[in-house]
Every structure is written in C-alpha cells, then in structure tokens.
Amino acid sequence: MTCVWLLFSSMTIAHTEELEGALQWKPFGLIGDVAYAPVRLDGRNLFSIAAERKNEKNDRWGLGTLEIRRNRIENRLNSQVQYLIENRVDSRSLQVFTTQLNKQMAVQVALNGETTKPIITVTALDAEIYGLTESEVAQEYAEQIRQALLQAIEERKPDVWRTQIQSAGIVGAIAILSIALLFWWQQRIGKVRRRLRQEFNNYQELLIEQQTAVGMNGELSPDASEQQQHLLALKRRIDRKTWQKRILQLLLLGVGVIGLAWILQRFPQTRLLGVLLFRQPIGLLLIGLTIAIVINWSHLLIDWLLTKWVGTEERLPIAQIERRRRRLLTLSPAWKSITTMLLVGVGLILAYTLFSLSTGLTLFTEIGVLGLAASLALQSSIKDALTGWMLLAKDAFTVGDSITIKDATGIVEDMGLFLTQIRSSPGELITIRNGEINQIINSSKDWSRMDFTVLVDYDSDIKKAMTLMKEVFKTMQTDPVWGVQLLGEPDILGMEKFDQHGILLRIRTQTQPGQQFSVTREFRLRLNQAFKEAGIKLPIPQQEVRYREP
C-alpha cells in the first residue's frame, strides 16, 4: 500500500497541485480559474505555461486555449530541432535569449547571429503560477529551452544511438528471459492448481456420501473427520495457488510493460510514449499487484480466523465442531468473495483517480452516480447476495445438508452468496437463486425424527406388540453402528387409531441429522422379523362383497 500512496502522492486531486489527465495527453493543474500544463520536448517536461479556463460547449474542462498554445510552442521546438539536425548546425553557435515584443517578454533562438521566430511569449498568467516577474520567467524559459535543444542534438548523434541500441538490446533480452521464466512458473502453478481442484472435487463427493450414510452432524468416523480436515486444507491450497497465479500474471505483464517503456525512453522520438507507458499502465499494474497481494493476505487471514472459530474438542462438543467444519466450507468462500469485491472496488476507485481529470468533489459525485446506476441495474443480484448472506449468518443450511426448497429436495452441494445448488435423489443438479428462497425445510440440522407407524391385526396382542417395538429399539441402541444414530429414548405413543384394516401403533424418536430415513428402514426390517417370531400378524386387506337377489 505504501507504493500506491507514493504513486498518488504526486497526483493528488487539488486546486494547488498538478493534476494528471485521462491518458497523460492533457496533464494540467489548476490555480483558481487558471489552468497550466507542461511543455515537452522529446518527452521531457521543460516548463509550464498557463491560460484562463473558458467553458465551451465541446470543451468539458475549458482547456482548449491552453492546449492550442502548448501545441504551438511544442511544434516550434520540434521544428527548431529538425532544422538544427538537417543543417548540422554547430551547437556552439546556438543562442537562446529573451526579448520584448509588443510589450511582452518573449524567447527567441539565434543561429550564427540570425534570429528565428519567437518560441514563446510570456504572459502575466505564466508569471502568476510561478510567483515571479515576467522577465524572470522568460529567463528561466530561455535556459530550459537552450538545455533541451542541446540535449536533443546530442541524443541524435550516431555514436549515442549505437550506445542506446545496445542498452535497449540488453534490457530487451533480460525482459524476454524474465517473461519466459514467469510464464513457466505460472504454467507450473496452473498444473498444480488443476490437480488440487480435481482432488478437492473427489474428496468433496466422497465426504458428502459419507455424511449422508453415517450422520452429517453427528460423530463422524475417524476417516471421514480426517477427510473433512483434508478438504479444508485443499481449499486453502487452491486459493493460495489461484492468487499466486494471478500475481504472476500481473508481474509478467508488468515486466513486459516496464521493459518496453524503458526501451522507448532511450530514444527521443519514442520517449513520450515510453513515459506514458511508464506512468499510467505501470500505475495500474502497481495498483493491481498491490490489491492482489492484499486479497491474498486477507484470504489467509479469513482462513486463520475461521479455523480458530471452529474450535477444538477440549472446548466444544464434537457435534458442534463437525457442524462448524462443514459451515467453514461455505463461510470461507463467502467471506473471501466479499473481501475480494470490496478490495477490487477500492482498486477501481484508485484506477479511476489515476485517470480522472475532475476535482475530488466531482470524483465522488461521479462515483455516487455510477453506484446508483449499478444498484438499479443489479437489483436482483443485490437481493440474491443479501439473502445469501442472511442464510449464511443464520446457518439455515450448509454444504451436505438435506433440504427442501419449494418443490426441490436434495443434498446441498454448493452454497454461495448468489446461488445454491442441490443434488436431488435421481442425481439432478438443481440451481436456485438465493433471492427466490422464501422457505426452507432442513431435514439435517441439529437433529431429525423417526416417526414410525405400523398396522397390526385386531386379533393380535397389542401390549405384546408395543413391548416388541420397545425391545427392537433397545437392540438398535446397543448396536455399534446404529446406536450412534439414535438420540435419547423412544416415545411409544401406543395405539394411534382404529383402522378398517387393523390397529395403528406409533413410535417416534430423535435421530442424528438426516438419518431418520435409514434408521426407519432398519427399524422396520428388525420389527418385521420380531413380529414374525412372536406371531404378531399384520392385517391383510379384506373386502366383503354382498349380492342381492333382484
């Protein structure tokens, strides 16, 4: 961030400091209603000139007069350089002096005693921005012009050209080698990231299957718990590799632009383009690189904080820890998305400031207008994001939960700020916008309930049947596989109602989240075997048909 501050410290939007223009094509400054801009030769700033701002229809900033004057001066300087080179004028015969024309100070060039047209006429506004007299400003202008012309002649000598070409070749070779190395490094990280992504997907599918089979919020097997922690570690590694790749891409682009800008600045004909490349694009790259590094650090900080939030077995029950671990898979991407969007927004504002010609008030006014327009255009997306955040904050559901949204029922495979994806029993992947979610049925949070009913024949011993139901439940409680799926004692409601086919008995109990279906199937299997052994008969539907003689 220090680099970004240094970049903008010399480009602050204020009335008393120099303001940089949209693409460095119109750099200017403001002192009240007076605008000033630098005069360049061979891409170097020599001095600044001033003019009064005039608001015109096709000139938003009122700088037309200033630009015309600056272009006229720069054209005269370039023509002077061209004349000196073409006629091979001895630099020792070059004289730059001040004179008074029409009661104004002017700067002229004399070659072998012959004067040329005035290069520049000093105005009262020129003197005002420097706080000097017109005569003093004219003397400064003359000295700067003389040094610039001499330097222009020197840089165009053949031996200087050869030296610069050699330097450019060396720097170009170094830049190409650096780009090749960075590209190879980026490709290598990309391969590792793809491998980690494939491994992550495989582990995630396996973990969801195990959670569905053995209790998604209860005590997982050691292997499943270890796989869950490994899944979190893979997610962090994927995030690190992603941002490492992005940083390398920015570095690759930066090395190329810096190398090209440096080479262009070696030659007077291309120096201005090199300066433009070095200021705005390098500024943008510096902003992008800084934002990318800060985003990477923020992601590491989020992972660290969420890991601390999950807790340890010494402080929290194992069920709560496992629930938090599964929530972490959803919370981590959501928090990272939010911080990324905020930091990218900061980067865009900094980039806009780099290009902006407006004052600070206009800058924030325009940002406000853009924000209002974006909010109107993205109302549905904003609604999705807010709803998604509320669902995350309230722990309505998370990855691996069995839920029902509207007519869709399945296991949550992915949950973000904008979309939720669930996998139905037939294997269909259903994607739902969070803004459309207004009711959720979560069958796998905290606990579930087995609600079991069975019809027995009227001739059967009802008390014995209820006793068998309780005994079967106790055998399941002592079973090492099924015991962990049952929570507490059963609630035997007894005779629920008399039916035309038999007597309806009912029993219910709490189970681990999402395990009510598998527990019910196992209980039904064991109870059927127990009823057969005890002679408890299930009713057989019967129908009596009577025939009436006509």
PDB file of N, CA, C and O in Angstrom, residues 112-163:
ATOM      1  N   ASN A 112      23.994  31.374 -35.611  1.00  0.00           N
ATOM      2  CA  ASN A 112      25.012  32.128 -36.349  1.00  0.00           C
ATOM      3  C   ASN A 112      24.627  33.611 -36.472  1.00  0.00           C
ATOM      4  O   ASN A 112      24.801  34.235 -37.519  1.00  0.00           O
ATOM      5  N   GLY A 113      24.034  34.112 -35.407  1.00  0.00           N
ATOM      6  CA  GLY A 113      23.675  35.524 -35.375  1.00  0.00           C
ATOM      7  C   GLY A 113      22.338  35.845 -35.979  1.00  0.00           C
ATOM      8  O   GLY A 113      21.873  36.991 -35.880  1.00  0.00           O
ATOM      9  N   GLU A 114      21.661  34.878 -36.616  1.00  0.00           N
ATOM     10  CA  GLU A 114      20.348  35.121 -37.213  1.00  0.00           C
ATOM     11  C   GLU A 114      19.257  34.627 -36.259  1.00  0.00           C
ATOM     12  O   GLU A 114      19.278  33.480 -35.817  1.00  0.00           O
ATOM     13  N   THR A 115      18.309  35.501 -35.958  1.00  0.00           N
ATOM     14  CA  THR A 115      17.221  35.148 -35.034  1.00  0.00           C
ATOM     15  C   THR A 115      16.072  34.489 -35.779  1.00  0.00           C
ATOM     16  O   THR A 115      15.841  34.730 -36.968  1.00  0.00           O
ATOM     17  N   THR A 116      15.352  33.659 -35.050  1.00  0.00           N
ATOM     18  CA  THR A 116      14.169  32.973 -35.604  1.00  0.00           C
ATOM     19  C   THR A 116      12.917  33.575 -34.994  1.00  0.00           C
ATOM     20  O   THR A 116      12.972  34.511 -34.190  1.00  0.00           O
ATOM     21  N   LYS A 117      11.788  33.008 -35.377  1.00  0.00           N
ATOM     22  CA  LYS A 117      10.538  33.457 -34.789  1.00  0.00           C
ATOM     23  C   LYS A 117      10.531  33.145 -33.295  1.00  0.00           C
ATOM     24  O   LYS A 117      11.169  32.189 -32.847  1.00  0.00           O
ATOM     25  N   PRO A 118       9.811  33.918 -32.491  1.00  0.00           N
ATOM     26  CA  PRO A 118       9.760  33.650 -31.049  1.00  0.00           C
ATOM     27  C   PRO A 118       9.228  32.247 -30.775  1.00  0.00           C
ATOM     28  O   PRO A 118       8.247  31.803 -31.374  1.00  0.00           O
ATOM     29  N   ILE A 119       9.906  31.569 -29.889  1.00  0.00           N
ATOM     30  CA  ILE A 119       9.446  30.239 -29.471  1.00  0.00           C
ATOM     31  C   ILE A 119       8.219  30.367 -28.572  1.00  0.00           C
ATOM     32  O   ILE A 119       7.243  29.642 -28.704  1.00  0.00           O
ATOM     33  N   ILE A 120       8.271  31.320 -27.631  1.00  0.00           N
ATOM     34  CA  ILE A 120       7.190  31.503 -26.678  1.00  0.00           C
ATOM     35  C   ILE A 120       7.124  32.948 -26.254  1.00  0.00           C
ATOM     36  O   ILE A 120       8.151  33.636 -26.151  1.00  0.00           O
ATOM     37  N   THR A 121       5.922  33.423 -26.033  1.00  0.00           N
ATOM     38  CA  THR A 121       5.685  34.746 -25.472  1.00  0.00           C
ATOM     39  C   THR A 121       5.161  34.571 -24.056  1.00  0.00           C
ATOM     40  O   THR A 121       4.165  33.872 -23.829  1.00  0.00           O
ATOM     41  N   VAL A 122       5.834  35.168 -23.092  1.00  0.00           N
ATOM     42  CA  VAL A 122       5.478  35.016 -21.683  1.00  0.00           C
ATOM     43  C   VAL A 122       4.295  35.918 -21.370  1.00  0.00           C
ATOM     44  O   VAL A 122       4.286  37.105 -21.698  1.00  0.00           O
ATOM     45  N   THR A 123       3.282  35.343 -20.697  1.00  0.00           N
ATOM     46  CA  THR A 123       2.094  36.099 -20.301  1.00  0.00           C
ATOM     47  C   THR A 123       2.110  36.352 -18.802  1.00  0.00           C
ATOM     48  O   THR A 123       2.900  35.752 -18.044  1.00  0.00           O
ATOM     49  N   ALA A 124       1.198  37.213 -18.373  1.00  0.00           N
ATOM     50  CA  ALA A 124       1.088  37.509 -16.938  1.00  0.00           C
ATOM     51  C   ALA A 124       0.658  36.271 -16.155  1.00  0.00           C
ATOM     52  O   ALA A 124       1.074  36.067 -15.003  1.00  0.00           O
ATOM     53  N   LEU A 125      -0.157  35.393 -16.784  1.00  0.00           N
ATOM     54  CA  LEU A 125      -0.582  34.173 -16.105  1.00  0.00           C
ATOM     55  C   LEU A 125       0.576  33.200 -15.927  1.00  0.00           C
ATOM     56  O   LEU A 125       0.650  32.480 -14.921  1.00  0.00           O
ATOM     57  N   ASP A 126       1.518  33.166 -16.905  1.00  0.00           N
ATOM     58  CA  ASP A 126       2.708  32.335 -16.751  1.00  0.00           C
ATOM     59  C   ASP A 126       3.492  32.770 -15.525  1.00  0.00           C
ATOM     60  O   ASP A 126       3.979  31.930 -14.738  1.00  0.00           O
ATOM     61  N   ALA A 127       3.642  34.073 -15.377  1.00  0.00           N
ATOM     62  CA  ALA A 127       4.376  34.594 -14.222  1.00  0.00           C
ATOM     63  C   ALA A 127       3.622  34.333 -12.930  1.00  0.00           C
ATOM     64  O   ALA A 127       4.229  34.079 -11.878  1.00  0.00           O
ATOM     65  N   GLU A 128       2.287  34.363 -12.999  1.00  0.00           N
ATOM     66  CA  GLU A 128       1.478  34.188 -11.792  1.00  0.00           C
ATOM     67  C   GLU A 128       1.632  32.793 -11.200  1.00  0.00           C
ATOM     68  O   GLU A 128       1.719  32.636  -9.973  1.00  0.00           O
ATOM     69  N   ILE A 129       1.674  31.770 -12.048  1.00  0.00           N
ATOM     70  CA  ILE A 129       1.754  30.404 -11.498  1.00  0.00           C
ATOM     71  C   ILE A 129       3.104  30.126 -10.861  1.00  0.00           C
ATOM     72  O   ILE A 129       3.224  29.236 -10.014  1.00  0.00           O
ATOM     73  N   TYR A 130       4.148  30.870 -11.265  1.00  0.00           N
ATOM     74  CA  TYR A 130       5.466  30.687 -10.671  1.00  0.00           C
ATOM     75  C   TYR A 130       5.747  31.685  -9.550  1.00  0.00           C
ATOM     76  O   TYR A 130       6.712  31.520  -8.801  1.00  0.00           O
ATOM     77  N   GLY A 131       4.928  32.715  -9.472  1.00  0.00           N
ATOM     78  CA  GLY A 131       5.160  33.731  -8.456  1.00  0.00           C
ATOM     79  C   GLY A 131       6.373  34.588  -8.741  1.00  0.00           C
ATOM     80  O   GLY A 131       7.043  35.066  -7.808  1.00  0.00           O
ATOM     81  N   LEU A 132       6.698  34.755 -10.047  1.00  0.00           N
ATOM     82  CA  LEU A 132       7.846  35.548 -10.469  1.00  0.00           C
ATOM     83  C   LEU A 132       7.378  36.656 -11.412  1.00  0.00           C
ATOM     84  O   LEU A 132       6.220  36.702 -11.813  1.00  0.00           O
ATOM     85  N   THR A 133       8.325  37.528 -11.763  1.00  0.00           N
ATOM     86  CA  THR A 133       8.005  38.536 -12.773  1.00  0.00           C
ATOM     87  C   THR A 133       8.099  37.910 -14.147  1.00  0.00           C
ATOM     88  O   THR A 133       8.700  36.842 -14.335  1.00  0.00           O
ATOM     89  N   GLU A 134       7.514  38.589 -15.127  1.00  0.00           N
ATOM     90  CA  GLU A 134       7.551  38.072 -16.489  1.00  0.00           C
ATOM     91  C   GLU A 134       8.981  37.973 -17.001  1.00  0.00           C
ATOM     92  O   GLU A 134       9.329  37.035 -17.731  1.00  0.00           O
ATOM     93  N   SER A 135       9.813  38.923 -16.649  1.00  0.00           N
ATOM     94  CA  SER A 135      11.215  38.887 -17.082  1.00  0.00           C
ATOM     95  C   SER A 135      11.950  37.696 -16.492  1.00  0.00           C
ATOM     96  O   SER A 135      12.722  37.016 -17.180  1.00  0.00           O
ATOM     97  N   GLU A 136      11.705  37.425 -15.216  1.00  0.00           N
ATOM     98  CA  GLU A 136      12.367  36.282 -14.562  1.00  0.00           C
ATOM     99  C   GLU A 136      11.894  34.965 -15.170  1.00  0.00           C
ATOM    100  O   GLU A 136      12.690  34.031 -15.384  1.00  0.00           O
ATOM    101  N   VAL A 137      10.609  34.871 -15.434  1.00  0.00           N
ATOM    102  CA  VAL A 137      10.083  33.649 -16.044  1.00  0.00           C
ATOM    103  C   VAL A 137      10.660  33.459 -17.434  1.00  0.00           C
ATOM    104  O   VAL A 137      11.017  32.335 -17.836  1.00  0.00           O
ATOM    105  N   ALA A 138      10.790  34.561 -18.213  1.00  0.00           N
ATOM    106  CA  ALA A 138      11.362  34.469 -19.559  1.00  0.00           C
ATOM    107  C   ALA A 138      12.796  33.959 -19.502  1.00  0.00           C
ATOM    108  O   ALA A 138      13.222  33.154 -20.349  1.00  0.00           O
ATOM    109  N   GLN A 139      13.561  34.402 -18.529  1.00  0.00           N
ATOM    110  CA  GLN A 139      14.942  33.935 -18.387  1.00  0.00           C
ATOM    111  C   GLN A 139      14.976  32.430 -18.083  1.00  0.00           C
ATOM    112  O   GLN A 139      15.811  31.696 -18.625  1.00  0.00           O
ATOM    113  N   GLU A 140      14.075  31.991 -17.214  1.00  0.00           N
ATOM    114  CA  GLU A 140      14.025  30.562 -16.901  1.00  0.00           C
ATOM    115  C   GLU A 140      13.626  29.751 -18.128  1.00  0.00           C
ATOM    116  O   GLU A 140      14.202  28.691 -18.408  1.00  0.00           O
ATOM    117  N   TYR A 141      12.635  30.240 -18.879  1.00  0.00           N
ATOM    118  CA  TYR A 141      12.225  29.561 -20.100  1.00  0.00           C
ATOM    119  C   TYR A 141      13.383  29.451 -21.084  1.00  0.00           C
ATOM    120  O   TYR A 141      13.607  28.389 -21.700  1.00  0.00           O
ATOM    121  N   ALA A 142      14.116  30.538 -21.257  1.00  0.00           N
ATOM    122  CA  ALA A 142      15.229  30.557 -22.206  1.00  0.00           C
ATOM    123  C   ALA A 142      16.294  29.537 -21.826  1.00  0.00           C
ATOM    124  O   ALA A 142      16.833  28.823 -22.690  1.00  0.00           O
ATOM    125  N   GLU A 143      16.601  29.450 -20.546  1.00  0.00           N
ATOM    126  CA  GLU A 143      17.620  28.497 -20.106  1.00  0.00           C
ATOM    127  C   GLU A 143      17.149  27.053 -20.323  1.00  0.00           C
ATOM    128  O   GLU A 143      17.924  26.198 -20.776  1.00  0.00           O
ATOM    129  N   GLN A 144      15.890  26.781 -20.005  1.00  0.00           N
ATOM    130  CA  GLN A 144      15.371  25.433 -20.208  1.00  0.00           C
ATOM    131  C   GLN A 144      15.349  25.062 -21.689  1.00  0.00           C
ATOM    132  O   GLN A 144      15.684  23.928 -22.061  1.00  0.00           O
ATOM    133  N   ILE A 145      14.971  26.001 -22.545  1.00  0.00           N
ATOM    134  CA  ILE A 145      14.927  25.733 -23.983  1.00  0.00           C
ATOM    135  C   ILE A 145      16.334  25.480 -24.518  1.00  0.00           C
ATOM    136  O   ILE A 145      16.547  24.552 -25.327  1.00  0.00           O
ATOM    137  N   ARG A 146      17.302  26.267 -24.072  1.00  0.00           N
ATOM    138  CA  ARG A 146      18.682  26.078 -24.559  1.00  0.00           C
ATOM    139  C   ARG A 146      19.205  24.696 -24.164  1.00  0.00           C
ATOM    140  O   ARG A 146      19.775  23.973 -24.995  1.00  0.00           O
ATOM    141  N   GLN A 147      19.011  24.295 -22.925  1.00  0.00           N
ATOM    142  CA  GLN A 147      19.490  22.983 -22.484  1.00  0.00           C
ATOM    143  C   GLN A 147      18.758  21.859 -23.220  1.00  0.00           C
ATOM    144  O   GLN A 147      19.371  20.846 -23.581  1.00  0.00           O
ATOM    145  N   ALA A 148      17.471  22.032 -23.456  1.00  0.00           N
ATOM    146  CA  ALA A 148      16.703  20.990 -24.147  1.00  0.00           C
ATOM    147  C   ALA A 148      17.150  20.838 -25.595  1.00  0.00           C
ATOM    148  O   ALA A 148      17.273  19.713 -26.109  1.00  0.00           O
ATOM    149  N   LEU A 149      17.421  21.962 -26.287  1.00  0.00           N
ATOM    150  CA  LEU A 149      17.879  21.878 -27.666  1.00  0.00           C
ATOM    151  C   LEU A 149      19.250  21.232 -27.759  1.00  0.00           C
ATOM    152  O   LEU A 149      19.514  20.407 -28.653  1.00  0.00           O
ATOM    153  N   LEU A 150      20.147  21.590 -26.846  1.00  0.00           N
ATOM    154  CA  LEU A 150      21.479  20.973 -26.844  1.00  0.00           C
ATOM    155  C   LEU A 150      21.390  19.472 -26.573  1.00  0.00           C
ATOM    156  O   LEU A 150      22.099  18.678 -27.214  1.00  0.00           O
ATOM    157  N   GLN A 151      20.534  19.100 -25.645  1.00  0.00           N
ATOM    158  CA  GLN A 151      20.377  17.669 -25.341  1.00  0.00           C
ATOM    159  C   GLN A 151      19.754  16.922 -26.514  1.00  0.00           C
ATOM    160  O   GLN A 151      20.145  15.784 -26.805  1.00  0.00           O
ATOM    161  N   ALA A 152      18.809  17.551 -27.205  1.00  0.00           N
ATOM    162  CA  ALA A 152      18.198  16.924 -28.376  1.00  0.00           C
ATOM    163  C   ALA A 152      19.224  16.682 -29.462  1.00  0.00           C
ATOM    164  O   ALA A 152      19.222  15.632 -30.125  1.00  0.00           O
ATOM    165  N   ILE A 153      20.117  17.640 -29.679  1.00  0.00           N
ATOM    166  CA  ILE A 153      21.179  17.463 -30.678  1.00  0.00           C
ATOM    167  C   ILE A 153      22.114  16.332 -30.271  1.00  0.00           C
ATOM    168  O   ILE A 153      22.494  15.480 -31.091  1.00  0.00           O
ATOM    169  N   GLU A 154      22.473  16.294 -29.001  1.00  0.00           N
ATOM    170  CA  GLU A 154      23.414  15.280 -28.509  1.00  0.00           C
ATOM    171  C   GLU A 154      22.824  13.876 -28.646  1.00  0.00           C
ATOM    172  O   GLU A 154      23.525  12.926 -29.033  1.00  0.00           O
ATOM    173  N   GLU A 155      21.541  13.719 -28.327  1.00  0.00           N
ATOM    174  CA  GLU A 155      20.921  12.393 -28.353  1.00  0.00           C
ATOM    175  C   GLU A 155      20.759  11.839 -29.767  1.00  0.00           C
ATOM    176  O   GLU A 155      20.562  10.625 -29.914  1.00  0.00           O
ATOM    177  N   ARG A 156      20.847  12.685 -30.760  1.00  0.00           N
ATOM    178  CA  ARG A 156      20.654  12.233 -32.133  1.00  0.00           C
ATOM    179  C   ARG A 156      21.970  11.964 -32.857  1.00  0.00           C
ATOM    180  O   ARG A 156      21.973  11.681 -34.063  1.00  0.00           O
ATOM    181  N   LYS A 157      23.078  12.001 -32.137  1.00  0.00           N
ATOM    182  CA  LYS A 157      24.374  11.686 -32.742  1.00  0.00           C
ATOM    183  C   LYS A 157      24.496  10.179 -32.941  1.00  0.00           C
ATOM    184  O   LYS A 157      23.994   9.392 -32.129  1.00  0.00           O
ATOM    185  N   PRO A 158      25.150   9.725 -34.005  1.00  0.00           N
ATOM    186  CA  PRO A 158      25.234   8.283 -34.309  1.00  0.00           C
ATOM    187  C   PRO A 158      25.841   7.449 -33.184  1.00  0.00           C
ATOM    188  O   PRO A 158      25.337   6.350 -32.903  1.00  0.00           O
ATOM    189  N   ASP A 159      26.906   7.929 -32.549  1.00  0.00           N
ATOM    190  CA  ASP A 159      27.533   7.115 -31.508  1.00  0.00           C
ATOM    191  C   ASP A 159      26.606   6.950 -30.304  1.00  0.00           C
ATOM    192  O   ASP A 159      26.573   5.897 -29.656  1.00  0.00           O
ATOM    193  N   VAL A 160      25.834   8.010 -29.995  1.00  0.00           N
ATOM    194  CA  VAL A 160      24.868   7.902 -28.893  1.00  0.00           C
ATOM    195  C   VAL A 160      23.762   6.919 -29.264  1.00  0.00           C
ATOM    196  O   VAL A 160      23.319   6.124 -28.430  1.00  0.00           O
ATOM    197  N   TRP A 161      23.332   6.941 -30.521  1.00  0.00           N
ATOM    198  CA  TRP A 161      22.317   5.994 -30.978  1.00  0.00           C
ATOM    199  C   TRP A 161      22.799   4.555 -30.821  1.00  0.00           C
ATOM    200  O   TRP A 161      22.047   3.693 -30.361  1.00  0.00           O
ATOM    201  N   ARG A 162      24.020   4.300 -31.204  1.00  0.00           N
ATOM    202  CA  ARG A 162      24.542   2.925 -31.099  1.00  0.00           C
ATOM    203  C   ARG A 162      24.577   2.474 -29.640  1.00  0.00           C
ATOM    204  O   ARG A 162      24.216   1.324 -29.320  1.00  0.00           O
ATOM    205  N   THR A 163      24.986   3.368 -28.757  1.00  0.00           N
ATOM    206  CA  THR A 163      25.025   3.009 -27.334  1.00  0.00           C
ATOM    207  C   THR A 163      23.631   2.697 -26.801  1.00  0.00           C
ATOM    208  O   THR A 163      23.433   1.720 -26.064  1.00  0.00           O
TER     209      THR A 163
END
